[in-house]
Each structure stands twice: as C-alpha cells, then as structure tokens.
Coordinates of C-alpha atoms (C1' of nucleotides) in Angstrom, one line a residue:
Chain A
X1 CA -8.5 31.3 2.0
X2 CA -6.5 29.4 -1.1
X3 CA -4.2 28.5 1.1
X4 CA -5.2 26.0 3.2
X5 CA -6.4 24.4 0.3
X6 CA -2.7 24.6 -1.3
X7 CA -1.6 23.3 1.7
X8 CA -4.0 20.0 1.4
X9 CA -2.1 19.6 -2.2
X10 CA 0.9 19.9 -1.2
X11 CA 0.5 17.2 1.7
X12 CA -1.1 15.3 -0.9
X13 CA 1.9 15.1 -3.0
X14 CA 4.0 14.5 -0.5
X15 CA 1.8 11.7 0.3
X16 CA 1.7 10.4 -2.7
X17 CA 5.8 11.0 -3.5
X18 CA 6.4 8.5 -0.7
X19 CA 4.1 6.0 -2.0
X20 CA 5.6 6.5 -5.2
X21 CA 9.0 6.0 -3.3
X22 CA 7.7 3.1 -1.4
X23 CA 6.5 1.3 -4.7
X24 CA 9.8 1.8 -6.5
X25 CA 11.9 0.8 -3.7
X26 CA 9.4 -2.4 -3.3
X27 CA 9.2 -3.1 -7.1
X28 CA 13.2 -3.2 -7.0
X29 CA 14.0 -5.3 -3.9
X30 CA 11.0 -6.4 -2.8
X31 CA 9.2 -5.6 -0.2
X32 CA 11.0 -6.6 2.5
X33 CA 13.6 -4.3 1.7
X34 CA 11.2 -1.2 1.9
X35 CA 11.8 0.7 5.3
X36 CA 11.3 4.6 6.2
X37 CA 14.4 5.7 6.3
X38 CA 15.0 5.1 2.2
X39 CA 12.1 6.2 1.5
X40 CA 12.5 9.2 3.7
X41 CA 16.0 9.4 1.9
X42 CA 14.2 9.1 -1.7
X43 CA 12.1 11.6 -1.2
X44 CA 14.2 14.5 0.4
X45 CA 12.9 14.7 3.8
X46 CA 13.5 14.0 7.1
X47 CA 12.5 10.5 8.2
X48 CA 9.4 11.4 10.9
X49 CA 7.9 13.5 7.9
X50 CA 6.5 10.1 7.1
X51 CA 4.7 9.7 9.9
X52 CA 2.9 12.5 9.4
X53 CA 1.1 10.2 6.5
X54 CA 1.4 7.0 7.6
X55 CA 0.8 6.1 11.2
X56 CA 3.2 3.1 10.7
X57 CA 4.4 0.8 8.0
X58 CA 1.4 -1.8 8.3
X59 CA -0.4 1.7 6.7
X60 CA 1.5 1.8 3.8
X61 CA 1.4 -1.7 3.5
X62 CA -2.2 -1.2 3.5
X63 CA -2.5 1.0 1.4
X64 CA 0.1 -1.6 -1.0
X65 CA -3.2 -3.6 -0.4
X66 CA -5.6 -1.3 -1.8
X67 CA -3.6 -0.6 -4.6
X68 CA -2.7 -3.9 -5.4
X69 CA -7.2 -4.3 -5.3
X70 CA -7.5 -1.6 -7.6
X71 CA -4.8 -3.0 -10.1
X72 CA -6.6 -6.4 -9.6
X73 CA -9.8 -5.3 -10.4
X74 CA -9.0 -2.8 -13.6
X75 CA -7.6 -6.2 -15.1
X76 CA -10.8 -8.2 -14.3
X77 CA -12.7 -5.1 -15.4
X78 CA -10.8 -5.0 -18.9
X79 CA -10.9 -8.1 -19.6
X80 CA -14.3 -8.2 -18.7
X81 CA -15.2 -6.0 -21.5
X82 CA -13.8 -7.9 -24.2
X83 CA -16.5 -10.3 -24.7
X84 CA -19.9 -9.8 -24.0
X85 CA -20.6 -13.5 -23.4
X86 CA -20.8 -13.9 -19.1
X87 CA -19.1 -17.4 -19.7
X88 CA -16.1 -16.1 -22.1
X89 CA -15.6 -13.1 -19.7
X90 CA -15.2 -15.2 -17.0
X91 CA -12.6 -17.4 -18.9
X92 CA -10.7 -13.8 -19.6
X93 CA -10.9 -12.6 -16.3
X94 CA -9.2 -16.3 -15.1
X95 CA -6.2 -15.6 -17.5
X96 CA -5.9 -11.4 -16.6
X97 CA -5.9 -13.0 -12.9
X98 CA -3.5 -15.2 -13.8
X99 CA -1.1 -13.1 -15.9
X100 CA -1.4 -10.3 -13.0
X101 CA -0.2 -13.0 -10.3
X102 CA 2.9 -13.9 -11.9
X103 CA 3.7 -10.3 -13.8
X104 CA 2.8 -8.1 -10.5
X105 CA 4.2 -10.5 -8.1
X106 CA 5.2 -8.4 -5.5
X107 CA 2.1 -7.1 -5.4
X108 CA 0.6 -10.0 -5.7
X109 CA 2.6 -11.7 -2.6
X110 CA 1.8 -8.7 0.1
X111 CA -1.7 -9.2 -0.8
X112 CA -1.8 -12.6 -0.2
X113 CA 1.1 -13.6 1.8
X114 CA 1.3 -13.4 5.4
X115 CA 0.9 -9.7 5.6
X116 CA -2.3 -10.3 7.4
X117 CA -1.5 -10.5 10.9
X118 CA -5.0 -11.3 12.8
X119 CA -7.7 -11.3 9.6
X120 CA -7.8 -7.5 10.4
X121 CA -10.1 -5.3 8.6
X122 CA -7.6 -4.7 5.9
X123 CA -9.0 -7.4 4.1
X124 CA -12.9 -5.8 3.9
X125 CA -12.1 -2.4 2.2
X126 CA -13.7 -1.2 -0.5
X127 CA -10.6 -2.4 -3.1
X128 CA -11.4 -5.6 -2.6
X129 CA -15.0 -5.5 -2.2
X130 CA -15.0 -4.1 -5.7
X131 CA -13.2 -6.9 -7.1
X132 CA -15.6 -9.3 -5.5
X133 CA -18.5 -7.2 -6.9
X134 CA -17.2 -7.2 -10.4
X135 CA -17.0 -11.6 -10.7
X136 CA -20.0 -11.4 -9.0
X137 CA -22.0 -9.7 -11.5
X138 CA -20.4 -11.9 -13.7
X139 CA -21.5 -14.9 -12.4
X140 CA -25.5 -13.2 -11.4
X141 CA -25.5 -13.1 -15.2
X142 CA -24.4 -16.4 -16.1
X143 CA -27.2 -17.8 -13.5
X144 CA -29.8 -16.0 -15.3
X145 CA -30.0 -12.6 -13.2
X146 CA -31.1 -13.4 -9.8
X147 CA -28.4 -13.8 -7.1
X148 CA -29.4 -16.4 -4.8
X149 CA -27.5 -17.4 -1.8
X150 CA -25.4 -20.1 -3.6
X151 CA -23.7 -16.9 -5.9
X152 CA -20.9 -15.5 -3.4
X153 CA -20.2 -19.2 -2.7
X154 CA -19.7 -19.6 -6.3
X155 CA -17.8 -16.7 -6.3
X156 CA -15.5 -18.1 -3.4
X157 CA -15.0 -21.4 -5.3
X158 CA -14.5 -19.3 -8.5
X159 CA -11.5 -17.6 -6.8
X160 CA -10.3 -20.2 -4.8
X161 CA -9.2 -21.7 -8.4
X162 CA -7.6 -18.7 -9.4
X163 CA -5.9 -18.2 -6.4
X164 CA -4.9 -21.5 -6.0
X165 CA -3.1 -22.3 -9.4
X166 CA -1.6 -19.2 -9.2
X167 CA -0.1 -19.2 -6.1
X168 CA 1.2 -22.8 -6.4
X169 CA 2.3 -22.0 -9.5
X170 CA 4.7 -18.9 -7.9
X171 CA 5.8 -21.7 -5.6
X172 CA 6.8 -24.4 -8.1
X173 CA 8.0 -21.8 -11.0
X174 CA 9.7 -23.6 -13.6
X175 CA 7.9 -27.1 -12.6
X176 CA 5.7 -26.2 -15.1
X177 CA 5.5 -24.5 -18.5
X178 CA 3.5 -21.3 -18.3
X179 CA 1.7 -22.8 -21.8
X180 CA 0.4 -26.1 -20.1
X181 CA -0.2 -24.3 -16.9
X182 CA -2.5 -22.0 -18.9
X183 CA -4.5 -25.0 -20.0
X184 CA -5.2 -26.6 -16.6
X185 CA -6.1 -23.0 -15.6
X186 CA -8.9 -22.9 -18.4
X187 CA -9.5 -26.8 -17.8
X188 CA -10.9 -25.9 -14.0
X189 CA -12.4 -22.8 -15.5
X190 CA -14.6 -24.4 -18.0
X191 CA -15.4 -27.3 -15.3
X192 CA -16.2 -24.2 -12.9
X193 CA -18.9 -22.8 -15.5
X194 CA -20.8 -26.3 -16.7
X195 CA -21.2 -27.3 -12.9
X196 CA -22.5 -23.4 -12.5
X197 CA -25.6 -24.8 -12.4
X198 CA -25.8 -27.9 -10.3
Chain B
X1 CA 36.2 -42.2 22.1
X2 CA 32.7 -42.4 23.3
X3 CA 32.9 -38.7 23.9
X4 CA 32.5 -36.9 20.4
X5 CA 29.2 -39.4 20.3
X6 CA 28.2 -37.3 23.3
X7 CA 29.1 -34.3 22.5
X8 CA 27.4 -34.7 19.2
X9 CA 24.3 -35.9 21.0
X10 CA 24.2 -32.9 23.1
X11 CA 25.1 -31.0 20.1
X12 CA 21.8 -32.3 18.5
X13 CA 19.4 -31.5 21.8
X14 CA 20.7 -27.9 21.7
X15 CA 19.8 -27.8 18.1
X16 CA 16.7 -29.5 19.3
X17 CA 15.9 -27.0 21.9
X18 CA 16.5 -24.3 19.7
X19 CA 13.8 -25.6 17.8
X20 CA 11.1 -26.2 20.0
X21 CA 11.9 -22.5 21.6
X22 CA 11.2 -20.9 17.8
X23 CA 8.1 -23.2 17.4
X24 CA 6.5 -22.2 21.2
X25 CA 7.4 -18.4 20.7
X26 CA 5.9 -18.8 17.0
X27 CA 2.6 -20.7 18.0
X28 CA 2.1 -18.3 20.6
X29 CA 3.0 -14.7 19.0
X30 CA 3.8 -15.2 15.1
X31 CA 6.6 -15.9 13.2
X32 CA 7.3 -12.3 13.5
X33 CA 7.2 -12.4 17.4
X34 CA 10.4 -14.8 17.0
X35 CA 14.0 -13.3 17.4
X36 CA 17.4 -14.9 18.1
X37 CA 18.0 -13.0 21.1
X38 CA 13.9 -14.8 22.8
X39 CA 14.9 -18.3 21.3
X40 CA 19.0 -17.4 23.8
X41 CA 16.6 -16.1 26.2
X42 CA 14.6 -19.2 26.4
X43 CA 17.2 -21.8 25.9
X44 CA 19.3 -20.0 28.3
X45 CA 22.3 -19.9 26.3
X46 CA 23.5 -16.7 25.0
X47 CA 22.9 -15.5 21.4
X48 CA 25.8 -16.6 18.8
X49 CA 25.3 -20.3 20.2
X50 CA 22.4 -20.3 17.7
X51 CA 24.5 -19.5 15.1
X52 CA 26.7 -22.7 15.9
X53 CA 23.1 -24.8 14.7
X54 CA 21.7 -22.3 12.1
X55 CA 23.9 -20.2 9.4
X56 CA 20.9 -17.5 9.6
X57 CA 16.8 -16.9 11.2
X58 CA 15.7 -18.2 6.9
X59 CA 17.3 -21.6 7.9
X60 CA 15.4 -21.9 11.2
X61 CA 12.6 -21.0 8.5
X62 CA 13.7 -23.1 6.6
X63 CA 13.5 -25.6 9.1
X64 CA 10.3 -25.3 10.1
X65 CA 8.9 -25.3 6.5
X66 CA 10.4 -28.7 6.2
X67 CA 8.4 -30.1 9.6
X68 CA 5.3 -28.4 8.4
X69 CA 5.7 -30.5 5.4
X70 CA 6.3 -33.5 7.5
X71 CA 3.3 -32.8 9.5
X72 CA 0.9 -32.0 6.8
X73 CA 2.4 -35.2 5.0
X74 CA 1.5 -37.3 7.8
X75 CA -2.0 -35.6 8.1
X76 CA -2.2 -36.9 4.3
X77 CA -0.7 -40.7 5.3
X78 CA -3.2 -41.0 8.1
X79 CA -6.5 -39.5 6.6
X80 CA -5.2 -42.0 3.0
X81 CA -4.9 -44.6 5.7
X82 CA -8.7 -45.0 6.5
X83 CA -9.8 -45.8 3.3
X84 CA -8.8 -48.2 0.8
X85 CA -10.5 -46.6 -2.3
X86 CA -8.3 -44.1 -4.2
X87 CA -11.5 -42.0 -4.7
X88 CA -12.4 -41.8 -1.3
X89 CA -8.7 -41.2 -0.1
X90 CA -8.7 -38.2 -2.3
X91 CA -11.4 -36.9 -0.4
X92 CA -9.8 -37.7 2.7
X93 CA -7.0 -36.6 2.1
X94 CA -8.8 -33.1 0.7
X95 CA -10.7 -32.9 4.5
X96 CA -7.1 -33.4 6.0
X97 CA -5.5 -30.7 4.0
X98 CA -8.1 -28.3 4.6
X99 CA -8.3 -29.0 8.4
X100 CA -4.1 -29.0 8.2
X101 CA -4.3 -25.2 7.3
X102 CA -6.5 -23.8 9.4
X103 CA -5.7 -25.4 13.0
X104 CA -1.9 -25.4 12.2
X105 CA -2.1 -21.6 10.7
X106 CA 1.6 -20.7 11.4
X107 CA 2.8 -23.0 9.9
X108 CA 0.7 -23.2 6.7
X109 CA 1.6 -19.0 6.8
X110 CA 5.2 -20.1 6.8
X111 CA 5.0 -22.4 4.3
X112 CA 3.1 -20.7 2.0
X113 CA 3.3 -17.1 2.6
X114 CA 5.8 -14.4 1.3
X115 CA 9.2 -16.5 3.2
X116 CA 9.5 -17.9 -0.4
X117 CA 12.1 -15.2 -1.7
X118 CA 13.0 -16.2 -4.9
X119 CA 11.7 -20.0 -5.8
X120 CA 15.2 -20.6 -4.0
X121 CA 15.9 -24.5 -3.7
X122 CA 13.9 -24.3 -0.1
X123 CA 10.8 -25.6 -2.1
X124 CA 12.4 -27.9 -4.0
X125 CA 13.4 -30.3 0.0
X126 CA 12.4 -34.1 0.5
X127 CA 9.6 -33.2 2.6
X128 CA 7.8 -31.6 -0.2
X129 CA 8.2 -34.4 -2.5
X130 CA 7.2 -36.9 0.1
X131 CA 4.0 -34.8 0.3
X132 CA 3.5 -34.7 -3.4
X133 CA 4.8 -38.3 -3.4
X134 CA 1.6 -39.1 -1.0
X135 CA -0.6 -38.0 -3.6
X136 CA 0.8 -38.7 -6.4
X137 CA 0.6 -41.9 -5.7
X138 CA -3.2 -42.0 -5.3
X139 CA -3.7 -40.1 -8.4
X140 CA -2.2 -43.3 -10.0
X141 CA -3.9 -46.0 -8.7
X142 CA -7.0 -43.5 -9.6
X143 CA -6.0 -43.6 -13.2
X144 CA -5.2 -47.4 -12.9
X145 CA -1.8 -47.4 -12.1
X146 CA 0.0 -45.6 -14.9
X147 CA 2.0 -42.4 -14.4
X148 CA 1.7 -40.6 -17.7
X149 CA 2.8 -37.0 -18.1
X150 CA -0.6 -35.6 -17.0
X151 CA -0.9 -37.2 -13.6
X152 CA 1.7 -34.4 -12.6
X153 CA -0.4 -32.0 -13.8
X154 CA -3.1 -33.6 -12.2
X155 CA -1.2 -33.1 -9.1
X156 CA -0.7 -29.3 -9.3
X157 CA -4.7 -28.8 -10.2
X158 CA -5.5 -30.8 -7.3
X159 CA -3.0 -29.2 -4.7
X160 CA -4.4 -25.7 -6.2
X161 CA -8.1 -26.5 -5.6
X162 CA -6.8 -27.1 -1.8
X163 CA -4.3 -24.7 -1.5
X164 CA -6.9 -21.7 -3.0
X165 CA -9.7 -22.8 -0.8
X166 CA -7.5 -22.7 2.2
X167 CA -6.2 -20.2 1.8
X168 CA -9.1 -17.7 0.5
X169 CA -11.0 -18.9 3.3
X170 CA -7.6 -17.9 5.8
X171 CA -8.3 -14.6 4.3
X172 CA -11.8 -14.4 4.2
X173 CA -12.1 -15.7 7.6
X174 CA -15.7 -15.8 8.8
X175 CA -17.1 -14.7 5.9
X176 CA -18.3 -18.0 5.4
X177 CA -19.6 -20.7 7.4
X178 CA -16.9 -23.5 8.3
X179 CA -19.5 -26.3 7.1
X180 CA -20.4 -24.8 4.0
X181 CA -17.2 -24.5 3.1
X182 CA -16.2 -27.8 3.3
X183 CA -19.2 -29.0 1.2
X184 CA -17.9 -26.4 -1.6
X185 CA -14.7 -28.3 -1.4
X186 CA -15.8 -31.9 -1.6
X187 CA -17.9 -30.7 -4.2
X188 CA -14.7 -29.2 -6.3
X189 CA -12.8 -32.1 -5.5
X190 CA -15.3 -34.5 -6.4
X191 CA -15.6 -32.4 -9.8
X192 CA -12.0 -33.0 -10.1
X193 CA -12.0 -37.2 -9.2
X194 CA -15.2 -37.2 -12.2
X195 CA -13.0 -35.4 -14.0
X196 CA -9.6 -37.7 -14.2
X197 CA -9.6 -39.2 -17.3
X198 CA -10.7 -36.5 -19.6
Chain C
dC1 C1' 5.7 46.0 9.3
dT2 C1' 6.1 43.7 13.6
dA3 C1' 4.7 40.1 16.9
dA4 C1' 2.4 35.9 18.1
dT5 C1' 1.0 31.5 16.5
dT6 C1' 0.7 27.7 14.0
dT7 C1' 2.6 24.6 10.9
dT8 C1' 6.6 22.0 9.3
dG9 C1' 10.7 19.6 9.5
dC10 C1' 14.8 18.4 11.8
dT11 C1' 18.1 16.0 15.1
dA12 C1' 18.7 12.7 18.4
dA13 C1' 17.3 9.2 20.9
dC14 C1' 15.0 4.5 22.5
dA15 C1' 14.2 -0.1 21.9
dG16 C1' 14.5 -3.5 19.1
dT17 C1' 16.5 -6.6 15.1
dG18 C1' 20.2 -10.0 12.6
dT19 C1' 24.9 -10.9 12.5
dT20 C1' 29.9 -11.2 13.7
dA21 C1' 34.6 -10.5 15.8
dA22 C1' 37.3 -11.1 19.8
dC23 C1' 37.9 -12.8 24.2
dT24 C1' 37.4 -16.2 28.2
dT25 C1' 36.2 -20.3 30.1
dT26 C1' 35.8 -25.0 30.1
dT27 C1' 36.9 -29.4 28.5
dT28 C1' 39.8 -32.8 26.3
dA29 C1' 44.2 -35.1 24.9
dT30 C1' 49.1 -35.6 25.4
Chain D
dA1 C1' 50.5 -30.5 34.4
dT2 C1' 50.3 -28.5 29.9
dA3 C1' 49.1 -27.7 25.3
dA4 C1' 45.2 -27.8 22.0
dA5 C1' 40.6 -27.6 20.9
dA6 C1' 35.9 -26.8 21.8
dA7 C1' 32.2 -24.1 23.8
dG8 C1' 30.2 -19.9 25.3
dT9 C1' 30.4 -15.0 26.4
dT10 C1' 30.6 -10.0 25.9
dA11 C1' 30.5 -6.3 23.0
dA12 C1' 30.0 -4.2 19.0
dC13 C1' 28.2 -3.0 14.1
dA14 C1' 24.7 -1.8 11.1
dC15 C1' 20.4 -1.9 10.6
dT16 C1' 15.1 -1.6 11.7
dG17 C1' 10.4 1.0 13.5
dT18 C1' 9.0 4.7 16.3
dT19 C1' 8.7 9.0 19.1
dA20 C1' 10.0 13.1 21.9
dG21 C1' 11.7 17.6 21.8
dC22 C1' 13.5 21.4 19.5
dA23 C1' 14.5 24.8 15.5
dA24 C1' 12.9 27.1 11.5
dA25 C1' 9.7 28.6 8.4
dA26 C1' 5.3 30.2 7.0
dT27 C1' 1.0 32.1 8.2
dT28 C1' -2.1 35.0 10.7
dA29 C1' -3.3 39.0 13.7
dG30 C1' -2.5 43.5 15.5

DNA sequence: CTAATTTTGCTAACAGTGTTAACTTTTTAT
DNA sequence: ATAAAAAGTTAACACTGTTAGCAAAATTAG
C-alpha cells in the first residue's frame, strides 16, 4: 500500500513545518519567546497536533540542539577543507567557530546555555559526537597519526578556548573590537598547536 | 522619628527573606523551579509584596547574578590571598574559578547561561568589575606594574581559558576525570603566565 | 456502495506562570 | 478620635505547557 507510506511524508512535513515554525519564531524573538501555541498558530493546526511530534518542548529544544551540532560541524567541516595543512585547518576551524558563535547566536545560546537541565543525554548524540570527531581527526593528524590517550584531552582543551572566548565575548559585546578579539582568538590558537606536542 | 528607620529596616529583612527563599528553592530545584507565588509561599506573605522589593523575577535574577559575582570574587580574594607571587596567584586563583563553577553550579548557570538577553547593562554591575578588578590587578604586578592597553586583553584571554574549561567540562560532565582536568588547566594557564609578555 | 475502524484534528480544560488593579486592614500623625 | 498613609490581600488578566475527551475525516473491509 502507497499510502501508508504517503502518510509517513506527510507527518514528516508536518514535522518538519513546525520546526520550521519553531526556528523562525526563535530566530525572531528568541527563544524564549517560542511556545506551542504560535507555532501551532503558524502552522495552521490545532495546538495538540504538536504533540503528536514532539513529546514536549525540551524535544524540540533538542532537536534545536542537534541542529545547532549539524550547523556547527558543516562550518568546521568547510573550513576544514580549505587548507590541507592539519595546523592551518585548525586555525580556520577556530575562526568558523568563532564567527558561528556570534552570527548564530541563538543557536549558539540554547546549546550552551542552561538548557541542560541534569547533563542529560542530550548532550551525547550523534550531532555532537560528529563535531568532536571532525577536530579530532584534525588534531590525530597533527600528532603524526596515532591517537593516544592525551588526543580527546587535547581536543577538550582545544574547545575549551573556542568556547571560552566566544562566550565571554557574547557576554562583554562591545568591550572589545571583533578585529582584536580575532587576534587573541588566533594568539591562543597558535599557542594551542606549538604546545601540541609537549 | 525613629520609626521610618524601622520600618526601613524591616523593609530591608523582607527584601532579605525574599532573597534567601529564591536562593533555597533555586539550590534545591533550579532556577526554573523558582516562582513568585513559592518565594509568597515561603515567606508567608502573599504574592504582590514581592513586587514592593523587585520591579520583576529578571531583577531577582539580576540579583543573584550580582552575589554570585560577589562570591566568586571572594573565592578569587581568598585563593590570591595565599600566595604572594603574582604567578602563583594566577594559578590560584585559576583552581578557585574552576572549583567556583562546578560546586556553586546555579549560580555559575545563572551567571553565565542564556539570562543574558541582550548584553543589557546587567553585565556591565560593580560586582563584575570588582571580579575583573581582582585580576586585573595581578595581571599587572605580573607585567611589572604597568597597565597598558593589552593587560585588558590579557584579562578576557585569561577569563576565557577558565570560563571554556568550566564550562565544557559542566557539559561534558564525567567525560573526563575531575583530576585530569585540572592538570589540563594549570597546564593552559601556565601556557598563558609563560606567555605574558609576548 | 455501505459499514466499521482507524487515523486525525479539534475544543475545552487543568495546573501552572508573571504581573497588576482594586480593595481592606493596619499603622502612623494630627 | 480622626484623617492620611502605608502595608497587605484578594481576584483577576493574559499567558504558559500539557492532556483528556470528543468530532470529523479518511481508510479499510464486507
């Protein structure tokens, strides 16, 4: 029967058009400002209709998260690929990281803020595991291949830095000039990749 | 009239008590967890009287971001206290930060997390600058005793390294053992005290 | 084509939330 | 004692997330 299977795409639509609503209505006022009943009203149903997607809020929130991981890691991954030197892509990857903190910010903020209730399992999906996976190479190649035990504490350390001078820097806006901030980023950077080794 | 200084005493318990009801319901259940109608319930006065101390729940926030920068200052003050080498103070102060975090997690949530709406003036209190102050200070007598335009900057990369390894490691709870983790950051910020005169 | 069944969506409600207006009680000052 | 001011209360408004119960539509079976 074709029609079950026509009734998978249309739930998947409808899926989707309330994530769509969700991100548009969160892009706009934030995401605090996101509840069911405008996105309900965006999409041109009945408010329970988006419980038959979402089990609650956190879900969509969740799935915010995922998204937020995949956006997060298709920067890294692009900017990645435009060097073919480990220790210049890791210097790329610190600015894409950067420049996707403070352009994606609400993004940004519900994946880092205090959206996580009780370091729930949200946090060890796939999304982010992919982000992990693809500094993490990175760094395997800058040690010479082999990824000893010392690599995913690198890799904490490494994004630690990122995380760190971006988020401050979304606290203190305006402290700074982007231009200098840029240059403390790639200061800790390049102090990150000589002591890669120690 | 020795009665207005009463009533403005008592005036300043209530505000008090409201206080120390939002921080018991918030170290027990979350910020989340606390609602005008509990902290009433608690101080057994009836809801508007909390208006009468606080225009809205963001400036009880607001409140407690302040103390939590009181505290954390004085966690800096005391662990700056037990050395008299700038170098070493860093460090100590670095231990006390990180410790700061993740035994006082509400608050460090609070503080750090998504409450910040729009790099609204609530950053931008005494308390923050006293923390910064704290530090700043150190950085100085570090660089022997001059405060040129880079010891600010110096500040933000250092506050980074410990806000981003706190805060990583909030999320990444358990992923990596407590002890190792300090080590990674004693070794950052001893790359960082190395690093002060470049 | 009709009848039974499943799916789908709706209305309405519950239990909360922040916030404010209007009223009552208590306290103070004359 | 009485008028003025302060303090505190109840009750409501406009929201929120969430769920139970019912109506309508679509699908399947006879």
């Amino acid at each position: 029967m074709a029609v079950t299977e026509r009734r998978l795409k249309q739930r998947e639509q409808q899926k989707e058009s309330i994530l769509e609503a969700a991100r548009s209505i969160m892009l706009k006022e934030g995401w605090a400002a996101v509840s069911i009943r405008k996105i309900a009203d965006v999409i041109g149903y009945s408010l329970p209709v988006v419980y038959n997607h979402f089990e609650n809020k956190d879900a969509i929130m969740e799935d915010f998260i995922r998204h937020g991981f995949i956006l997060l890691g298709d920067a890294a991954l692009d900017a990645k690929a435009q060097s073919a030197e480990p220790a210049q892509q890791l210097k790329l990857i610190a600015k894409a990281y950067y420049e996707f903190a403070l352009s994606q910010r609400e993004y940004y903020q519900i994946m880092f803020g205090l959206g996580v209730p009780n370091c729930d399992r949200a946090k060890e999906t796939a999304e982010i595991g992919r982000f992990g996976d693809i500094i993490i190479s990175t760094l395997k190649q800058l040690q010479g291949g082999e990824c000893n035990s010392q690599t995913i504490l690198k890799f904490h350390t490494f994004w630690s830095i990122l995380h760190g001078l971006s988020s401050i820097n979304m606290i203190n806006l305006a402290a700074t000039p982007d231009e200098l901030q840029q240059r403390v980023l790639q200061d800790a950077i390049q102090g990150f990749i000589m002591n890669i080794n120690n």
